[in-house]
Short mmCIF file of C-alpha atoms in Angstrom, two decimals:
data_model
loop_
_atom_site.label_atom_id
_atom_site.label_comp_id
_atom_site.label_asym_id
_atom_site.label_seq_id
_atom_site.Cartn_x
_atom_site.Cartn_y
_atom_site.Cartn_z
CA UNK A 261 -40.67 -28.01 -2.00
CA UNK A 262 -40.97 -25.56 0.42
CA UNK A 263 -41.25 -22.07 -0.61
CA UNK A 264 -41.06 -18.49 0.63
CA UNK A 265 -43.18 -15.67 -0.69
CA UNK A 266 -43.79 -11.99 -0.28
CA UNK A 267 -46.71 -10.61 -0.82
CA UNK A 268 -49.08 -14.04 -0.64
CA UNK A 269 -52.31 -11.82 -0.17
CA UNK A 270 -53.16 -10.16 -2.66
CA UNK A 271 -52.98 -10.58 -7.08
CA UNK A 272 -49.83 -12.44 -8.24
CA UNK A 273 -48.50 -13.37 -4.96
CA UNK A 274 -52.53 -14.78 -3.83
CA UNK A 275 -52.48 -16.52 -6.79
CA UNK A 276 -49.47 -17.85 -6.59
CA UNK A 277 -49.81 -19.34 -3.34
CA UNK A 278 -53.00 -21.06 -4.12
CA UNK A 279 -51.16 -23.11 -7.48
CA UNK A 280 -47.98 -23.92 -4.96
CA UNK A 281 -50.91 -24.87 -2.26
CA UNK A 282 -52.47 -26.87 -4.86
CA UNK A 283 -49.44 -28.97 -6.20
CA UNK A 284 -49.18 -29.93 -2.10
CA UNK A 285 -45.28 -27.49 -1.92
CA UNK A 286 -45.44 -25.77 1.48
CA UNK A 287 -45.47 -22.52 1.10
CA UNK A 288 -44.76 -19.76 4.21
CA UNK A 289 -46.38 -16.10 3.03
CA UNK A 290 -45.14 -13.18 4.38
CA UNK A 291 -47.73 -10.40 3.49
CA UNK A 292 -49.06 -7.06 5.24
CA UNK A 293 -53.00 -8.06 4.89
CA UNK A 294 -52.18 -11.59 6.38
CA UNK A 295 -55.61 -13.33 7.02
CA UNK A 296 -55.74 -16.57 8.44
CA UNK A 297 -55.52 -19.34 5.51
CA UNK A 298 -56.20 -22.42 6.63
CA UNK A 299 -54.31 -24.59 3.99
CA UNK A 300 -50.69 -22.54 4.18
CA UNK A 301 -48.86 -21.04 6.88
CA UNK A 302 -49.25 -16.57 6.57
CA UNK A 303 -47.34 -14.29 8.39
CA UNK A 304 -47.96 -10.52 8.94
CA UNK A 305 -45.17 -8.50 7.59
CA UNK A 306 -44.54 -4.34 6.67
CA UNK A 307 -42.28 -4.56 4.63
CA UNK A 308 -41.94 -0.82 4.28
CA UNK A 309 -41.15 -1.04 8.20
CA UNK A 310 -37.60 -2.36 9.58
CA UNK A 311 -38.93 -3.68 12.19
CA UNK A 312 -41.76 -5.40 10.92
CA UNK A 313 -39.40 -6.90 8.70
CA UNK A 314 -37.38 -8.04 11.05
CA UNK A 315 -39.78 -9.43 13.42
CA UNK A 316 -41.14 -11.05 10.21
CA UNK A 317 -37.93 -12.54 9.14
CA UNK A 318 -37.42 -14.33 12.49
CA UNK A 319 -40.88 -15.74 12.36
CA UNK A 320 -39.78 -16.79 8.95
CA UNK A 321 -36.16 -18.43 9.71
CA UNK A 322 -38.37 -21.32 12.40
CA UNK A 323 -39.38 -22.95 8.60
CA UNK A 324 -35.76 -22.47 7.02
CA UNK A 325 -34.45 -24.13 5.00
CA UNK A 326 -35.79 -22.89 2.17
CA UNK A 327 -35.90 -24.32 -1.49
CA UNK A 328 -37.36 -21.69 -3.08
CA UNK A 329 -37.68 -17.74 -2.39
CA UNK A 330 -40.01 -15.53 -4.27
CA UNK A 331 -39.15 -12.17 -3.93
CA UNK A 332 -42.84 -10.85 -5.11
CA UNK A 333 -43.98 -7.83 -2.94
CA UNK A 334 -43.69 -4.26 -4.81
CA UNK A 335 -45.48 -0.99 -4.49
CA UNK A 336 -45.60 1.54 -7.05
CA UNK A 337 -47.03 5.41 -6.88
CA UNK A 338 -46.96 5.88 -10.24
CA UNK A 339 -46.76 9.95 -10.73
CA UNK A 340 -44.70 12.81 -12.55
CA UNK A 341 -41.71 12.80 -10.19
CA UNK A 342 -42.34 16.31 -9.10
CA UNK A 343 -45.59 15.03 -7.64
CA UNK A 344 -43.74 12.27 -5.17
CA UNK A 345 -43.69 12.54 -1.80
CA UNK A 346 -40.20 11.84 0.14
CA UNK A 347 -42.78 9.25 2.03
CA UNK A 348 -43.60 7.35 -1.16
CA UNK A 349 -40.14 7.20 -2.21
CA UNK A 350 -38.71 5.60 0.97
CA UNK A 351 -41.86 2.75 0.99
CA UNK A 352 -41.03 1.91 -2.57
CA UNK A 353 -37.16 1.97 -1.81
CA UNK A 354 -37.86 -0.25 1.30
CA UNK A 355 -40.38 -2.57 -0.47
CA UNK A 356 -38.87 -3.20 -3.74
CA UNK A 357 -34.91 -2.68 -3.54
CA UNK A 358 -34.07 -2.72 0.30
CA UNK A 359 -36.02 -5.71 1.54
CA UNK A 360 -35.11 -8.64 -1.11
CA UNK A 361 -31.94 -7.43 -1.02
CA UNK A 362 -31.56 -7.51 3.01
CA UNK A 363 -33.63 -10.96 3.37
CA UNK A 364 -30.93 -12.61 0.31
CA UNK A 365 -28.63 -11.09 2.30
CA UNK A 366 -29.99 -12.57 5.85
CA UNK A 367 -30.80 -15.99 4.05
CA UNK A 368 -27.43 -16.55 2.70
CA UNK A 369 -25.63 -15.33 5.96
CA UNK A 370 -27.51 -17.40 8.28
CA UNK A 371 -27.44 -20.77 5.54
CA UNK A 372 -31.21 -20.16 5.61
CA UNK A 373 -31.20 -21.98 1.88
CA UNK A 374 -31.11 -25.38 0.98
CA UNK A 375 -28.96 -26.70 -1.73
CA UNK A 376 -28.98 -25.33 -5.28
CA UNK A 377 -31.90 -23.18 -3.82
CA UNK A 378 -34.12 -20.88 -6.13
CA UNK A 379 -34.38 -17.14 -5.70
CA UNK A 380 -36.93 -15.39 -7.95
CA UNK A 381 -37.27 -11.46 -8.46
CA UNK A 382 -40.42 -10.22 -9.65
CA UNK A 383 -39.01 -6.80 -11.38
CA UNK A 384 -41.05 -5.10 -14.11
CA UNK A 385 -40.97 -4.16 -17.70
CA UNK A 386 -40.01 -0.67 -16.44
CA UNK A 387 -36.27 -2.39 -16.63
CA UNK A 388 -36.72 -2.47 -20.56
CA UNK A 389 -38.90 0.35 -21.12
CA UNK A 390 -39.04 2.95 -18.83
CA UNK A 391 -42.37 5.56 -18.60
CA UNK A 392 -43.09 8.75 -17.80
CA UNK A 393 -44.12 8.17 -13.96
CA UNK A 394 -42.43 5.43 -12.98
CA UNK A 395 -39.06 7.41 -12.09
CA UNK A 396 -38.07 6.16 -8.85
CA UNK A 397 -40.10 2.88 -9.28
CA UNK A 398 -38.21 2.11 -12.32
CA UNK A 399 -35.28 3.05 -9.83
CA UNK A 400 -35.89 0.88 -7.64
CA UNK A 401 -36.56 -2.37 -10.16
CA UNK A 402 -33.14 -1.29 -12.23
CA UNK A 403 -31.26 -1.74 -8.61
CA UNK A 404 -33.09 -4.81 -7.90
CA UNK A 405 -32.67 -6.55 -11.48
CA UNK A 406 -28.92 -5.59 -11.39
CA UNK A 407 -28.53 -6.76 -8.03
CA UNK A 408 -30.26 -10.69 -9.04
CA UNK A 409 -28.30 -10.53 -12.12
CA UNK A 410 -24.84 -9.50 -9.97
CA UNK A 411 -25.73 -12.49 -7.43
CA UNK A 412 -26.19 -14.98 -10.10
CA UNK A 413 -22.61 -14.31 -11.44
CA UNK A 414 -20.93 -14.62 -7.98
CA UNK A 415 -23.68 -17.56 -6.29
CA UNK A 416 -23.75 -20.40 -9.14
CA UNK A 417 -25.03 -22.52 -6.37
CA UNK A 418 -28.18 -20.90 -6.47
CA UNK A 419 -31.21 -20.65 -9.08
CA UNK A 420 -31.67 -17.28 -10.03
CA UNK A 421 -34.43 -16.25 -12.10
CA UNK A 422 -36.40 -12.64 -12.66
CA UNK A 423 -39.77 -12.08 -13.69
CA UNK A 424 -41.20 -9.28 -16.14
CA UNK A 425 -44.59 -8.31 -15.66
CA UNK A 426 -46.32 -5.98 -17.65
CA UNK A 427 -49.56 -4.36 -16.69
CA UNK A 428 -50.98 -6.93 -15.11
CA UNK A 429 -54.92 -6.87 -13.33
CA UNK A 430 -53.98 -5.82 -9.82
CA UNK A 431 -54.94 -3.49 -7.23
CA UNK A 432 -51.65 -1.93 -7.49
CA UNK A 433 -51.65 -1.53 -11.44
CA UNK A 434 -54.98 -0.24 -11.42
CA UNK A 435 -54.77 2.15 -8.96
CA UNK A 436 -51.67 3.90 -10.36
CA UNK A 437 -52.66 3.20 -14.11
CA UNK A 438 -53.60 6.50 -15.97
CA UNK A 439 -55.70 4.86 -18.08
CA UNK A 440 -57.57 1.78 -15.83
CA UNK A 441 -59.34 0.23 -18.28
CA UNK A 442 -56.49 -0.65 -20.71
CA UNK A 443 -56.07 -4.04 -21.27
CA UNK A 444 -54.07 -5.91 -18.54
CA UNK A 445 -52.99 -9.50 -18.25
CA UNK A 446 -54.68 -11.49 -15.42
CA UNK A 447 -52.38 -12.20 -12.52
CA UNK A 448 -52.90 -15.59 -12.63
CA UNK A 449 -50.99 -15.78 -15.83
CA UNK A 450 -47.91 -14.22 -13.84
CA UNK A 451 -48.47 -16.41 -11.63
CA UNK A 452 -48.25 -19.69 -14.01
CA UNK A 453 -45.61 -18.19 -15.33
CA UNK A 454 -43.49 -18.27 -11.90
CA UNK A 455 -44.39 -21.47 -11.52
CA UNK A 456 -43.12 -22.95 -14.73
CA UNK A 457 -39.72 -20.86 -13.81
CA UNK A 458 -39.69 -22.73 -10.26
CA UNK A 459 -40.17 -25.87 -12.36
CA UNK A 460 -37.60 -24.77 -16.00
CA UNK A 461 -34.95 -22.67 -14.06
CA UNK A 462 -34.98 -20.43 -16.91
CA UNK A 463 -33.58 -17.00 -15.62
CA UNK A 464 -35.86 -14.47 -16.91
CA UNK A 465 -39.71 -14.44 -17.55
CA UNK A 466 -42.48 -12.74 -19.00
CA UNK A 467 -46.11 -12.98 -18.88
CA UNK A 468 -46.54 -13.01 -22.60
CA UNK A 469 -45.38 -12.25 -26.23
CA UNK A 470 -46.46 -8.60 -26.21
CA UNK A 471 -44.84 -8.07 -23.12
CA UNK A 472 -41.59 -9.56 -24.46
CA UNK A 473 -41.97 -7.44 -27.88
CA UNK A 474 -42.34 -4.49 -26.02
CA UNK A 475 -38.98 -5.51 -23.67
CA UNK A 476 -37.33 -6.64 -26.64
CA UNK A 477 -37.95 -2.91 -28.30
CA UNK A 478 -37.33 -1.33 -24.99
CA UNK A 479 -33.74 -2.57 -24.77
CA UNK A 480 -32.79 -2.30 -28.68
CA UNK A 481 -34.86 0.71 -29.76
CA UNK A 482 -35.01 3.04 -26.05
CA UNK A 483 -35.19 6.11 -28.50
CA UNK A 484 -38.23 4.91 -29.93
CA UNK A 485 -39.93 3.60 -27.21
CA UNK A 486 -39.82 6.19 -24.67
CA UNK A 487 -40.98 8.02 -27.41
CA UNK A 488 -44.03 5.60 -27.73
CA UNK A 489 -44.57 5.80 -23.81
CA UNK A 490 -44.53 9.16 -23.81
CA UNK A 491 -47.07 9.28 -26.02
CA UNK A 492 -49.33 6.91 -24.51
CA UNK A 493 -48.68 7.55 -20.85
CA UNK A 494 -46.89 10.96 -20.18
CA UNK A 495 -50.31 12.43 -21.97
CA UNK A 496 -52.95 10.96 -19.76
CA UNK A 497 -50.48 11.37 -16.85
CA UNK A 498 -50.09 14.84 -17.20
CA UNK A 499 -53.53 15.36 -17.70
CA UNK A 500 -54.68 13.55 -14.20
CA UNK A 501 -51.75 15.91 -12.87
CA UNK A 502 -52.69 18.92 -13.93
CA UNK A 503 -56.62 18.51 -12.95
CA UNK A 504 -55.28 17.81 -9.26
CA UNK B 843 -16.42 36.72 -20.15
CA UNK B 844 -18.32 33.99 -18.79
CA UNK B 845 -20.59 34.52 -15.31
CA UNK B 846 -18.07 32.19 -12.92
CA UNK B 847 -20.02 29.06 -11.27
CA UNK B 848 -20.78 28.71 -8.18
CA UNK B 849 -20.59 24.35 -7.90
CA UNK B 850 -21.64 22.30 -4.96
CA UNK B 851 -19.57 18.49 -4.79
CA UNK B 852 -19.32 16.01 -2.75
CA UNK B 853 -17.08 14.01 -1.46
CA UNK B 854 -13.86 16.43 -2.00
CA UNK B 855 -11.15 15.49 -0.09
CA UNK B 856 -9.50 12.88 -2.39
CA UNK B 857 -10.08 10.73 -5.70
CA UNK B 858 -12.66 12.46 -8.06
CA UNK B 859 -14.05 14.90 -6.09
CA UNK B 860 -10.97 16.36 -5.35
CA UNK B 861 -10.23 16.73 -9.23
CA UNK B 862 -13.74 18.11 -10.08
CA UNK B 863 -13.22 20.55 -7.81
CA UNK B 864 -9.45 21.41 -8.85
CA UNK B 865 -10.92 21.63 -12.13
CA UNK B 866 -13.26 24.07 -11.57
CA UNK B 867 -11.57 26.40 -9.36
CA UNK B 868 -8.72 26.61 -12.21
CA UNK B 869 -11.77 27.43 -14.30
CA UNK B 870 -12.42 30.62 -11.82
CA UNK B 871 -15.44 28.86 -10.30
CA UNK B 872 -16.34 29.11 -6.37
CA UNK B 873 -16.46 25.75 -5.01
CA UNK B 874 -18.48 24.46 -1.61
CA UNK B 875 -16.80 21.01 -0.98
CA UNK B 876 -18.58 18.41 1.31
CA UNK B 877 -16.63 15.25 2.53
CA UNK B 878 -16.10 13.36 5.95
CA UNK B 879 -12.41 14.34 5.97
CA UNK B 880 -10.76 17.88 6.43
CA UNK B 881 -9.73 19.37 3.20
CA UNK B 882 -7.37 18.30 0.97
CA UNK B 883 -3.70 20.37 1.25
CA UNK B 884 -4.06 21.21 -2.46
CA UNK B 885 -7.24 23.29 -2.42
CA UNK B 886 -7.59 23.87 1.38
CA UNK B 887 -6.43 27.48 1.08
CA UNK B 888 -7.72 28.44 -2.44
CA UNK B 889 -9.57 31.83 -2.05
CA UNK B 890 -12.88 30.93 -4.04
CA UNK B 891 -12.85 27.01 -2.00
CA UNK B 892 -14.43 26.03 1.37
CA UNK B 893 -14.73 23.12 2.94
CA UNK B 894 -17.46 21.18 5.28
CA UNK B 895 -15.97 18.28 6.62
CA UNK B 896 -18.95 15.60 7.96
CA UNK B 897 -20.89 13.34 7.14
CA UNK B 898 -22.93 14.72 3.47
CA UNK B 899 -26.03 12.29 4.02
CA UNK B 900 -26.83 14.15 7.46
CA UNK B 901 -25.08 17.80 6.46
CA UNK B 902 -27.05 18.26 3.27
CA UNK B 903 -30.04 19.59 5.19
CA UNK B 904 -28.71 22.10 6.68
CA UNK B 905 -27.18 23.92 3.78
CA UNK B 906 -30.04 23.30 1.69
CA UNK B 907 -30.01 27.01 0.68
CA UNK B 908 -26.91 26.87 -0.83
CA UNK B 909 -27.41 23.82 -3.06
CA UNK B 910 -30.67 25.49 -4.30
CA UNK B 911 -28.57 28.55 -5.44
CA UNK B 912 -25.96 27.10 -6.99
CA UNK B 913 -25.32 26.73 -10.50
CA UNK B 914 -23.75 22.65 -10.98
CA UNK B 915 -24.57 20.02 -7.65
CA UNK B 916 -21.99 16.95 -8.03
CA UNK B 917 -23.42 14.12 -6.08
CA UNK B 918 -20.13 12.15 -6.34
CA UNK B 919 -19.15 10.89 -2.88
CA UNK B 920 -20.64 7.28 -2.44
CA UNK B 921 -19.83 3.87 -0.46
CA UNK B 922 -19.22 0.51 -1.12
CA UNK B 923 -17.98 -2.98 -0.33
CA UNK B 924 -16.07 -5.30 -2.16
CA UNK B 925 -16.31 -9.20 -1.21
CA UNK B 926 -18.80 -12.05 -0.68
CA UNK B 927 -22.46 -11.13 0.45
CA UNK B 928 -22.66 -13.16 3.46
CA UNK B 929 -19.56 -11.65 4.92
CA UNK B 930 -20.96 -8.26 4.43
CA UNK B 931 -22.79 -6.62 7.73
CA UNK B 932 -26.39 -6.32 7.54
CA UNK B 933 -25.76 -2.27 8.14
CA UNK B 934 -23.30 -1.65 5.46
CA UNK B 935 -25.84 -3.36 3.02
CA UNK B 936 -28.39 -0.55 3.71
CA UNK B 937 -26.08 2.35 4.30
CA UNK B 938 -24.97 1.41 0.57
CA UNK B 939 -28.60 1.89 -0.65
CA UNK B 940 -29.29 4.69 1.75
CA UNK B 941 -26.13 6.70 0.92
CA UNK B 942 -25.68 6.16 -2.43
CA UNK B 943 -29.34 5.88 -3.82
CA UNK B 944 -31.65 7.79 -1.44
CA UNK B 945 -29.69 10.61 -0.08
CA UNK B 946 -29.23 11.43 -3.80
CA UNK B 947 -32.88 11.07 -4.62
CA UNK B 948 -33.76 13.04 -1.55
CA UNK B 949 -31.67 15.92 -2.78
CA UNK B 950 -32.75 16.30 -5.66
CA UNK B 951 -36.47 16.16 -4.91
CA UNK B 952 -35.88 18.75 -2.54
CA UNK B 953 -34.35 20.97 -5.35
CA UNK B 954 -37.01 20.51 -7.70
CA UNK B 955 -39.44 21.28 -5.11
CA UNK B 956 -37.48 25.02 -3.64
CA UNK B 957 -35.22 25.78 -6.49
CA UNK B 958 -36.57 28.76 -9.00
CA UNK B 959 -33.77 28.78 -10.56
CA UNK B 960 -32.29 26.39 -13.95
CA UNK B 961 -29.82 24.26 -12.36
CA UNK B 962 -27.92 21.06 -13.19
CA UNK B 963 -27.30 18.46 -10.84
CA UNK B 964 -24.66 16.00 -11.94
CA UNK B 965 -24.54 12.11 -10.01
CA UNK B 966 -21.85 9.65 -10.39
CA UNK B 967 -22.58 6.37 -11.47
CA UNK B 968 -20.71 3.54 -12.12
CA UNK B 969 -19.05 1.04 -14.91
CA UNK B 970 -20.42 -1.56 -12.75
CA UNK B 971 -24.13 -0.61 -13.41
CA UNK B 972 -24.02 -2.00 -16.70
CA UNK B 973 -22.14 -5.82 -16.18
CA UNK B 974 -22.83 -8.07 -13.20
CA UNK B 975 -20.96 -6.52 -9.83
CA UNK B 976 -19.59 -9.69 -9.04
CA UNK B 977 -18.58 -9.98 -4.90
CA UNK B 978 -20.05 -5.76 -5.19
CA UNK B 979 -23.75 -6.88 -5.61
CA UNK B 980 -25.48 -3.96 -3.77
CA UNK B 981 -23.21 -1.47 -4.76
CA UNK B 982 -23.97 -2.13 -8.76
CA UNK B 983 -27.32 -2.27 -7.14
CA UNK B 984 -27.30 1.15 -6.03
CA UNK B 985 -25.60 2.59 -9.13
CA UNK B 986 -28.15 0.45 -11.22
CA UNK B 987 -30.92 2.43 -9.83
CA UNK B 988 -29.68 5.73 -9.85
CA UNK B 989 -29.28 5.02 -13.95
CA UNK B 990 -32.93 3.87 -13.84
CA UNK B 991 -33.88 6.92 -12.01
CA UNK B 992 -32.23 9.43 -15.07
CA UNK B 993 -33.42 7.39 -17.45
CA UNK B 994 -37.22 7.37 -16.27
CA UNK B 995 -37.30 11.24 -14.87
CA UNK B 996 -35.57 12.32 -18.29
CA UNK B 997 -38.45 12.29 -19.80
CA UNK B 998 -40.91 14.04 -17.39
CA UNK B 999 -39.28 17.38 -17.94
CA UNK B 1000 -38.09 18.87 -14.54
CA UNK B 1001 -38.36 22.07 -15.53
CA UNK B 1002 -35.80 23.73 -13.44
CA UNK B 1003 -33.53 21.03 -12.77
CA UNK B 1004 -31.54 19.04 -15.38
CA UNK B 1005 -30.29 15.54 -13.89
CA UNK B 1006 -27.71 14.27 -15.51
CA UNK B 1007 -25.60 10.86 -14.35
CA UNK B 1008 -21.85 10.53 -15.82
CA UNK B 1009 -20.63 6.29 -15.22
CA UNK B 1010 -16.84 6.31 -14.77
CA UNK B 1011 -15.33 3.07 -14.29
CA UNK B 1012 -12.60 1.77 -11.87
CA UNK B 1013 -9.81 5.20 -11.63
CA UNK B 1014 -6.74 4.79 -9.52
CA UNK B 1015 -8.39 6.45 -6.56
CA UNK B 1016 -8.35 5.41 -2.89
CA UNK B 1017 -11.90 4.30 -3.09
CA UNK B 1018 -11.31 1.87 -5.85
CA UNK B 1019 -7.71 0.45 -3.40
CA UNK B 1020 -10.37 0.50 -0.09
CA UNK B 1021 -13.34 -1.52 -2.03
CA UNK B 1022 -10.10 -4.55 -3.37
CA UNK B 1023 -8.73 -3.00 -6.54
CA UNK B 1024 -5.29 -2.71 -7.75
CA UNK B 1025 -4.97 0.64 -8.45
CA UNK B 1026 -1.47 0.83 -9.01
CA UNK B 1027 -1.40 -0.95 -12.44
CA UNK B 1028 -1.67 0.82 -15.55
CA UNK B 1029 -4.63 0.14 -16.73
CA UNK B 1030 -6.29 2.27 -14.20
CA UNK B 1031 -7.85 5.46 -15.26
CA UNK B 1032 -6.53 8.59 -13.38
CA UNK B 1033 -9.38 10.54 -12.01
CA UNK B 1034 -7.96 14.03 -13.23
CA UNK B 1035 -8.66 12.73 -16.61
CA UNK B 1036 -11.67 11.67 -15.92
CA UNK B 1037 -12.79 14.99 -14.16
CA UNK B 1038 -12.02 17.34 -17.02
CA UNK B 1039 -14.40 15.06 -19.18
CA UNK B 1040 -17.22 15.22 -16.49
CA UNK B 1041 -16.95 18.83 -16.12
CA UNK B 1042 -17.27 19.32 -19.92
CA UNK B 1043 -20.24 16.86 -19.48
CA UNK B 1044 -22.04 18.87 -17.05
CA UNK B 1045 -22.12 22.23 -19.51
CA UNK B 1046 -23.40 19.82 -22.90
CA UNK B 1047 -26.75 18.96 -23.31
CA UNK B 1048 -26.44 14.97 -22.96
CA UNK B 1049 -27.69 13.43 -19.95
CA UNK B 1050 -25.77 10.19 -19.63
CA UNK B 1051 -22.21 9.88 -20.29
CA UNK B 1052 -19.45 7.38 -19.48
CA UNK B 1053 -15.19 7.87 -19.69
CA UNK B 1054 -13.02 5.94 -22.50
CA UNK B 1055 -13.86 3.58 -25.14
CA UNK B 1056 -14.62 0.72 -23.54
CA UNK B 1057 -16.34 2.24 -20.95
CA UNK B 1058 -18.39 3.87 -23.75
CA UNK B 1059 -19.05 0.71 -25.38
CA UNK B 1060 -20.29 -1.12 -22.09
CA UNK B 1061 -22.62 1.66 -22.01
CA UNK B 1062 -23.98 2.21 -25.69
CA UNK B 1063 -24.62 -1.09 -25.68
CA UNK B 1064 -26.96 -1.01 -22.36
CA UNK B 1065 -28.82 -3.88 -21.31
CA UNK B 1066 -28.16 -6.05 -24.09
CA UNK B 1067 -24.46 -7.10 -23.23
CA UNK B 1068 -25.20 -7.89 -19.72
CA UNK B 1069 -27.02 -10.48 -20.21
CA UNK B 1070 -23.93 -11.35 -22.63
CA UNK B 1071 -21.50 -11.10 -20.53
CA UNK B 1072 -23.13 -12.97 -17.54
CA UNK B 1073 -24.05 -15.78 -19.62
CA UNK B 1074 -20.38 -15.99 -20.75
CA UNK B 1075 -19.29 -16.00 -17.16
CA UNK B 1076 -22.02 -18.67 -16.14
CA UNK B 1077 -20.50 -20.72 -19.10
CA UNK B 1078 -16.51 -20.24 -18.81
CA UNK B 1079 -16.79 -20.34 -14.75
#
């Protein structure tokens, strides 16, 4: 199988690349830190930047077709919205709604997939229960979920499947976590987890039961549960806020 | 008496824009109308009405004053495209997300930061942010997001700016004929209706609303039935 990934440097999208690597599927990484890895092919990419992107993308189309796409790269600035710069907004509008969305769209134009091909969306569990903090993030996973979910009902020749992490042990989670020492599920969990979609086809995914509890309360109890978030985030939040 | 309003929309010259801002202006309101065309005949010449005609994404900056002193901001003019993905250009894809997500964001962020005044900023979503936009992907995408957006920031407490988003679905207006609807059957919506509800919606204290029953229904029941209704449509298709 070959397979496309954003975001192959660094937490899910490293460890991703190294179980692909290891079942011998070729995998092409597109990632801004791009180091040279011997065993699959890496390509440097901004994806925050049109025109890294697009220099990117043609580097990319030489290994087309594709049999799988994993649409993993996301950034997050996790802060009261008041707090956002227009800057953070537009690289987590580029990186996490306006890139998949313009490489799906480049893929399927140019017949850059190969039959019955697999696209897979790494969103969040902001989709089911949204936070204090994450108010254009959550934007920006909302248009992306809706968008995978709108392509699967007009493209049944694809695979579509989307992914829900939770707070998961990465630099990005960690660095925009109020509280950083909470209890976080190892990336390499996510990671097994988009593999066993690749493998089941199932459409959506999460890391574990908690995760699924808490999307499961998110979608039929919202009252309650932003009530619970704000609670356990909007507090701490505020706090770091306020000392700045 | 009440104080009269002084509203910002956009996107005036036709559909629902045009019949917010007929609505208001019969309420005794002064309107500042934004839209690409000139204005419409019917409110052209209204004494309390005037009328930018360009494009709202670049304009907005440089009447940034007024939209921080005014009481209501509709952000209802957006774009879209209705047909398959790959026949879509690659530039109408992000002017979809640019216009219709980002320009809205931007303007509001820019209120929160300069307005001192309480204000109430109103966007337009869509039907189509709740069930699968079939052959209207990015579109739904955009409209998606902007609900996330209300949803997450509701809850942060803005202190001088209430966001609110209102999700009409498909009206018999020229935007719904340009992006492949029939417009002219009956079950169509008209968008005067629909603009007397939003206005009350602006003045009450909910921040997510959406037009008729079944509209309402889509939208009580959130996430949940999407994932209904696209599994039915994987399975009868």
């Amino acid at each position: 199988m070959k397979v496309l990934l954003t975001g192959s440097s660094k937490g899910i999208g490293k460890e991703l690349a190294n179980l692909l690597n290891q079942d011998k599927h070729m995998v092409v990484g597109v990632a801004r830190n791009a180091t040279n890895v011997n065993t699959y092919q890496q390509i440097y990419c901004d994806l925050s930047n049109e025109n890294s992107r697009n220099d990117a993308f043609t580097k990319v189309s030489e290994f087309a077709p594709f049999d799988a796409v994993i649409f993993n790269a996301g950034v997050n600035f996790a802060k009261p919205f008041i707090y956002q710069s227009t800057n953070e907004i537009e690289v987590m509008n580029q990186v996490n709604l306006l890139a998949p969305i313009e490489w799906t769209h480049q893929l399927l134009q140019n017949n850059l997939l190969s039959q019955q091909a697999h696209l897979i969306y790494v969103s969040s569990l902001s989709y089911q229960l949204s936070y204090p903090g994450a108010s254009f993030y959550s934007a920006t996973k909302d248009g992306l979920t809706h968008f995978a979910h709108s392509l699967a009902a007009s493209h049944k020749d694809l695979n579509i499947s989307l992914v829900f992490p939770g707070p998961t042990d990465t630099d990005m989670a960690i660095t925009n976590s109020p509280n950083p020492n909470s209890k976080k599920t190892h990336p390499d969990r996510v990671a097994q987890l988009i593999y066993s979609l690749l493998k089941n086809k199932k459409m959506h995914g999460y890391s574990n039961i908690s995760h699924r509890l808490l999307g499961f309360m998110g979608t039929w109890m919202p009252l309650l549960s932003e009530k619970l978030m704000q609670q356990i985030i909007a507090k701490p939040l505020n706090k770091i806020y306020e000392r700045k | 008496m009440k104080t009269p309003l002084s509203v910002v929309i956009s996107g005036t010259s036709s559909g629902l824009g045009l019949e917010i801002a007929k609505t208001h202006l019969q309420l005794g309101h002064t309107v500042l109308g934004f839209d690409l065309n000139a204005a419409h005949k019917e409110i052209a010449n209204h004494a309390n009405y005037t009328h930018i005609a360009g494009d709202f994404s670049q304009l907005w900056q440089h009447y940034e004053t007024t939209l921080i002193h005014c009481d209501q901001l509709y952000l209802n003019a957006s774009i879209g495209h209705y047909g398959n993905l790959q026949q879509q250009q690659a530039q109408s894809v992000k002017n979809i997300i640019n216009f219709n997500l980002i320009t809205q964001i931007q303007i509001l962020k820019r209120l929160i930061d300069r307005s001192k005044k309480s204000q109430t900023a109103i966007l337009i979503g869509s039907a189509s942010a709740f069930v699968p936009g079939q052959n209207h992907e990015v579109y739904a995408a955009s409209k998606a997001a902007l609900n996330g957006f209300v949803r997450s920031v509701k809850n942060e407490g803005l202190l001088n700016l209430n966001i609110k988003i209102y999700n009409p679905g498909a009206m018999a207006t020229n935007f719904h004929q340009q992006v492949g609807y029939d417009t002219q059957g009956k079950k169509f919506i008209a968008p005067s209706r629909i603009a007397k509800d939003i206005v009350k919606f602006a003045s009450s204290s909910k921040t997510t609303s959406a037009p008729m029953i079944v509209n309402f229904l889509i939208f009580i029941s959130r996430r949940f039935i999407r994932g209904f209704i696209f599994l039915l449509k994987r399975r009868l298709t």
